[in-house]
Short mmCIF file of C-alpha atoms in Angstrom, two decimals:
data_model
loop_
_atom_site.label_atom_id
_atom_site.label_comp_id
_atom_site.label_asym_id
_atom_site.label_seq_id
_atom_site.Cartn_x
_atom_site.Cartn_y
_atom_site.Cartn_z
CA MET A 28 86.29 -52.03 -21.49
CA GLU A 29 84.36 -51.72 -24.76
CA LYS A 30 82.20 -54.74 -23.93
CA MET A 31 81.39 -53.30 -20.51
CA GLN A 32 80.55 -49.96 -22.10
CA ASN A 33 78.19 -51.62 -24.57
CA PHE A 34 76.56 -53.59 -21.75
CA MET A 35 76.08 -50.49 -19.60
CA GLU A 36 74.73 -48.48 -22.52
CA LYS A 37 72.30 -51.25 -23.45
CA TYR A 38 70.83 -52.03 -20.04
CA PHE A 39 71.56 -49.26 -17.53
CA VAL A 40 71.27 -45.96 -19.42
CA PRO A 41 67.45 -46.25 -19.65
CA LEU A 42 67.31 -46.55 -15.86
CA ALA A 43 69.59 -43.55 -15.47
CA GLY A 44 67.31 -41.62 -17.82
CA SER A 45 64.42 -41.91 -15.36
CA PHE A 46 66.57 -40.89 -12.41
CA PRO A 47 66.04 -37.07 -12.62
CA LEU A 48 62.25 -37.44 -12.66
CA THR A 49 62.07 -39.86 -9.75
CA MET A 50 64.65 -37.87 -7.78
CA ALA A 51 62.75 -34.62 -8.36
CA GLY A 52 59.53 -36.27 -7.23
CA SER A 53 61.21 -37.68 -4.16
CA MET A 54 62.67 -34.30 -3.21
CA VAL A 55 59.28 -32.59 -3.58
CA LEU A 56 57.67 -35.24 -1.39
CA LEU A 57 60.48 -34.96 1.14
CA ILE A 58 59.89 -31.22 1.43
CA ASN A 59 56.16 -31.82 1.59
CA TYR A 60 56.31 -34.27 4.48
CA VAL A 61 59.19 -32.64 6.36
CA PHE A 62 58.08 -28.99 6.27
CA LEU A 63 54.33 -29.15 5.65
CA ASP A 64 53.38 -32.07 7.86
CA PRO A 65 51.95 -30.56 11.09
CA THR A 66 53.27 -33.55 13.06
CA GLY A 67 56.72 -33.48 11.43
CA PHE A 68 59.95 -32.54 13.20
CA ILE A 69 60.59 -29.26 11.35
CA ALA A 70 57.00 -28.08 11.58
CA SER A 71 56.91 -28.85 15.31
CA LEU A 72 60.28 -27.21 15.90
CA LEU A 73 59.34 -23.99 14.11
CA HIS A 74 55.68 -24.10 15.18
CA LEU A 75 54.62 -23.78 11.56
CA ASP A 76 51.11 -24.92 12.35
CA LYS A 77 50.65 -21.70 14.33
CA LEU A 78 52.32 -19.47 11.75
CA ILE A 79 50.45 -21.03 8.82
CA PRO A 80 46.80 -21.90 9.50
CA ASN A 81 45.47 -25.07 7.87
CA LEU A 82 48.98 -26.36 7.20
CA ALA A 83 47.69 -29.87 6.52
CA SER A 84 45.54 -28.52 3.70
CA TYR A 85 48.60 -27.08 1.95
CA GLN A 86 50.33 -30.44 2.28
CA LYS A 87 47.69 -32.01 0.03
CA VAL A 88 48.73 -29.72 -2.83
CA LEU A 89 52.04 -31.52 -3.38
CA ALA A 90 50.89 -34.97 -2.28
CA SER A 91 49.76 -35.80 -5.83
CA VAL A 92 53.35 -35.48 -7.12
CA ILE A 93 53.90 -39.14 -6.27
CA ASN A 94 51.18 -40.10 -8.78
CA GLY A 95 53.18 -38.50 -11.59
CA THR A 96 56.60 -39.86 -10.59
CA THR A 97 57.20 -43.00 -8.55
CA ASN A 98 53.68 -44.37 -9.03
CA ILE A 99 54.16 -44.56 -12.82
CA LEU A 100 57.82 -45.59 -12.76
CA ALA A 101 57.18 -48.94 -14.48
CA LEU A 102 55.42 -47.21 -17.39
CA ILE A 103 58.33 -44.81 -17.84
CA ILE A 104 60.88 -47.62 -17.73
CA ALA A 105 58.85 -49.77 -20.16
CA PHE A 106 59.12 -47.00 -22.74
CA LEU A 107 62.71 -45.92 -22.01
CA VAL A 108 64.24 -49.41 -22.02
CA ALA A 109 62.79 -50.25 -25.43
CA TYR A 110 63.54 -46.75 -26.74
CA GLU A 111 67.23 -46.86 -25.76
CA LEU A 112 67.73 -50.43 -26.96
CA GLY A 113 65.99 -49.67 -30.26
CA LYS A 114 68.25 -46.65 -30.72
CA ASN A 115 71.29 -48.73 -29.79
CA MET A 116 70.34 -51.32 -32.42
CA LYS A 117 69.79 -48.62 -35.08
CA GLY A 118 66.06 -49.26 -35.18
CA ASP A 119 63.04 -47.00 -34.78
CA ALA A 120 63.46 -45.99 -31.14
CA VAL A 121 60.10 -44.23 -30.79
CA LEU A 122 58.08 -47.12 -32.22
CA CYS A 123 60.04 -49.55 -30.02
CA GLY A 124 59.12 -47.51 -26.97
CA ILE A 125 55.46 -47.17 -27.92
CA THR A 126 55.17 -50.88 -28.75
CA SER A 127 56.82 -51.78 -25.44
CA LEU A 128 54.28 -49.67 -23.57
CA SER A 129 51.51 -51.45 -25.47
CA VAL A 130 53.05 -54.82 -24.59
CA TYR A 131 53.19 -53.83 -20.95
CA PHE A 132 49.43 -53.31 -20.90
CA ILE A 133 48.81 -56.50 -22.89
CA LEU A 134 50.57 -58.36 -20.09
CA TYR A 135 48.86 -56.31 -17.38
CA PRO A 136 46.25 -57.93 -15.08
CA ALA A 137 42.80 -57.74 -16.60
CA ALA A 138 40.28 -55.14 -15.49
CA LYS A 139 38.18 -56.13 -12.48
CA ASN A 140 34.75 -55.15 -11.21
CA PHE A 141 34.61 -52.30 -8.74
CA VAL A 142 33.63 -53.41 -5.27
CA GLY A 143 30.03 -52.41 -4.61
CA LYS A 144 29.83 -50.31 -7.79
CA ALA A 145 29.01 -50.86 -11.43
CA GLY A 146 31.80 -50.97 -14.02
CA THR A 147 35.35 -52.29 -14.23
CA GLY A 148 38.82 -50.79 -13.99
CA LEU A 149 42.53 -51.55 -13.96
CA SER A 150 44.42 -51.75 -10.71
CA THR A 151 47.36 -49.32 -10.47
CA THR A 152 49.39 -51.75 -8.32
CA TYR A 153 51.91 -52.53 -11.06
CA PHE A 154 52.25 -49.02 -12.48
CA GLY A 155 55.01 -48.28 -9.99
CA ALA A 156 57.96 -50.18 -8.55
CA GLN A 157 56.15 -53.53 -8.39
CA GLY A 158 56.01 -53.66 -12.18
CA LEU A 159 59.65 -52.75 -12.84
CA PHE A 160 60.91 -56.25 -13.60
CA VAL A 161 58.20 -56.88 -16.20
CA ALA A 162 58.82 -53.43 -17.69
CA ILE A 163 62.57 -54.06 -18.04
CA ILE A 164 62.38 -57.67 -19.25
CA PHE A 165 59.67 -57.17 -21.84
CA GLY A 166 60.98 -53.77 -22.86
CA LEU A 167 64.21 -55.49 -23.90
CA ILE A 168 62.40 -58.38 -25.57
CA THR A 169 60.06 -56.05 -27.47
CA ALA A 170 62.87 -53.87 -28.81
CA GLU A 171 64.94 -56.91 -29.82
CA LEU A 172 62.05 -58.58 -31.65
CA LEU A 173 60.76 -55.43 -33.33
CA THR A 174 64.18 -54.27 -34.52
CA ARG A 175 65.23 -57.67 -35.86
CA LEU A 176 61.90 -58.36 -37.55
CA GLY A 177 61.95 -54.85 -39.03
CA ARG A 178 65.15 -55.68 -40.90
CA ASN A 179 63.40 -58.48 -42.79
CA ASP A 180 62.45 -57.11 -46.21
CA LYS A 181 59.70 -59.71 -46.59
CA LEU A 182 57.85 -58.19 -43.63
CA ARG A 183 57.96 -54.63 -44.92
CA ILE A 184 55.08 -52.80 -46.56
CA LYS A 185 56.73 -50.51 -49.08
CA MET A 186 55.01 -47.21 -49.71
CA PRO A 187 55.35 -44.88 -52.74
CA GLU A 188 58.19 -42.36 -52.67
CA MET A 189 55.84 -39.39 -52.26
CA VAL A 190 54.74 -40.71 -48.83
CA PRO A 191 56.51 -38.85 -45.95
CA PRO A 192 59.40 -40.84 -44.42
CA ALA A 193 57.80 -40.98 -40.97
CA VAL A 194 54.61 -42.50 -42.39
CA SER A 195 56.58 -44.88 -44.61
CA GLN A 196 58.66 -46.07 -41.65
CA SER A 197 55.49 -46.76 -39.68
CA PHE A 198 54.14 -48.94 -42.46
CA ASN A 199 57.50 -50.70 -42.78
CA LEU A 200 57.15 -51.85 -39.17
CA LEU A 201 53.41 -52.54 -39.27
CA ILE A 202 53.70 -56.31 -39.76
CA PRO A 203 56.57 -56.70 -37.20
CA ILE A 204 54.49 -54.76 -34.66
CA MET A 205 51.47 -56.99 -35.34
CA ILE A 206 53.66 -60.09 -34.84
CA VAL A 207 55.10 -58.77 -31.56
CA LEU A 208 51.66 -57.87 -30.21
CA ALA A 209 50.24 -61.24 -31.23
CA VAL A 210 53.10 -63.13 -29.57
CA MET A 211 52.66 -61.15 -26.36
CA ALA A 212 48.90 -61.73 -26.41
CA ILE A 213 49.52 -65.49 -26.65
CA LEU A 214 52.01 -65.29 -23.76
CA ASN A 215 49.49 -63.36 -21.70
CA PHE A 216 46.84 -66.01 -22.39
CA ILE A 217 49.22 -68.76 -21.27
CA PHE A 218 50.26 -66.93 -18.10
CA SER A 219 46.64 -66.10 -17.28
CA LYS A 220 45.95 -69.83 -17.06
CA VAL A 221 48.56 -70.08 -14.29
CA THR A 222 47.17 -67.18 -12.26
CA THR A 223 44.39 -64.69 -12.89
CA ASP A 224 46.79 -61.74 -12.59
CA GLY A 225 49.14 -63.20 -15.19
CA ILE A 226 52.86 -62.64 -15.51
CA GLN A 227 52.95 -59.57 -13.26
CA VAL A 228 52.14 -61.65 -10.17
CA ILE A 229 54.39 -64.53 -11.28
CA ILE A 230 57.49 -62.37 -11.75
CA TYR A 231 56.82 -60.21 -8.71
CA SER A 232 56.28 -63.17 -6.37
CA THR A 233 59.17 -65.28 -7.69
CA ILE A 234 61.84 -62.64 -8.37
CA GLN A 235 61.06 -59.15 -7.11
CA ALA A 236 59.45 -59.88 -3.73
CA PRO A 237 62.29 -62.21 -2.53
CA LEU A 238 64.88 -59.60 -3.54
CA THR A 239 62.93 -56.91 -1.70
CA SER A 240 62.76 -59.01 1.46
CA LEU A 241 66.56 -59.34 1.48
CA GLY A 242 66.81 -55.67 2.45
CA SER A 243 65.85 -56.49 6.03
CA SER A 244 69.39 -57.60 7.01
CA MET A 245 72.37 -55.31 7.58
CA GLY A 246 74.70 -57.47 5.46
CA THR A 247 72.37 -57.26 2.48
CA ILE A 248 72.03 -53.50 2.84
CA ILE A 249 75.83 -53.10 2.87
CA CYS A 250 76.10 -55.30 -0.25
CA GLU A 251 73.36 -53.30 -2.00
CA LEU A 252 75.07 -50.00 -1.19
CA SER A 253 78.41 -51.37 -2.42
CA LEU A 254 76.86 -52.58 -5.67
CA CYS A 255 75.02 -49.28 -6.09
CA CYS A 256 78.23 -47.26 -5.63
CA SER A 257 80.09 -49.58 -8.01
CA ALA A 258 77.36 -49.22 -10.63
CA TRP A 259 77.42 -45.42 -10.39
CA PHE A 260 81.22 -45.47 -10.64
CA CYS A 261 81.04 -47.59 -13.81
CA LEU A 262 78.30 -45.38 -15.25
CA GLY A 263 80.34 -42.29 -14.45
CA ARG A 264 83.42 -43.74 -16.16
CA THR A 265 81.41 -44.87 -19.18
CA PHE A 266 79.04 -41.90 -19.64
CA PRO A 267 80.55 -38.92 -17.77
CA ASN A 268 78.94 -36.28 -20.00
CA GLN A 269 75.45 -37.79 -19.97
CA LEU A 270 75.43 -38.07 -16.19
CA GLY A 271 77.14 -34.76 -15.50
CA PHE A 272 80.28 -36.22 -13.91
CA ASN A 273 83.74 -34.77 -14.12
CA GLN A 274 85.97 -37.56 -15.43
CA ARG A 275 88.92 -36.36 -13.31
CA CYS A 276 86.95 -36.78 -10.07
CA LEU A 277 86.51 -40.51 -10.76
CA TRP A 278 90.21 -41.32 -10.45
#
């Protein structure tokens, strides 16, 4: 039971931490497209388009919520996974999270030229769900490397005692952070030789896309729902207070 608890705390709590934000965004969007869409069932049933002129214009007000929730899910997870693992390993959780976010963008597809316009920019394709696997995998790797390297006294830059602890801790991890960033930059260079979009495309096409396509069959959906319910049951048993469950209702 203790091993399972440690496993759940290490790998699943960060995902549960992002759940309220994504759920809130989903509920706002649900309300937006159910009640404010002039062609929706509720709006048609209640004739809201007649009661509220320019109903479609009001719908645009909440449409941007998706940009601040599900469309940046990978960025949130990249930070949270490293943050929680760093905290679990008694390291600097905040620096683990920040470094993981930096690593995510190191491994991100390079900026491309705008079509028909001057300048370059990053695609937002992998900010959301398509970048989740990279965010989780390299969030864990970053926190592991940074925490373990940070425990090596030879890699620490010791500051005078009068320096504030927060600043001193940052300098203690300066060399480990540089090593982690350099390693990830080398990995990105290697993966970019395989495909121009790097590791994001490789992981998405080999792991995430095939798993997504499995959802088209009824058997797979039933298995996914069963696994999801089992995971929530285990989370509820392991972290009832954090998730707001009553322990007695799980028996």
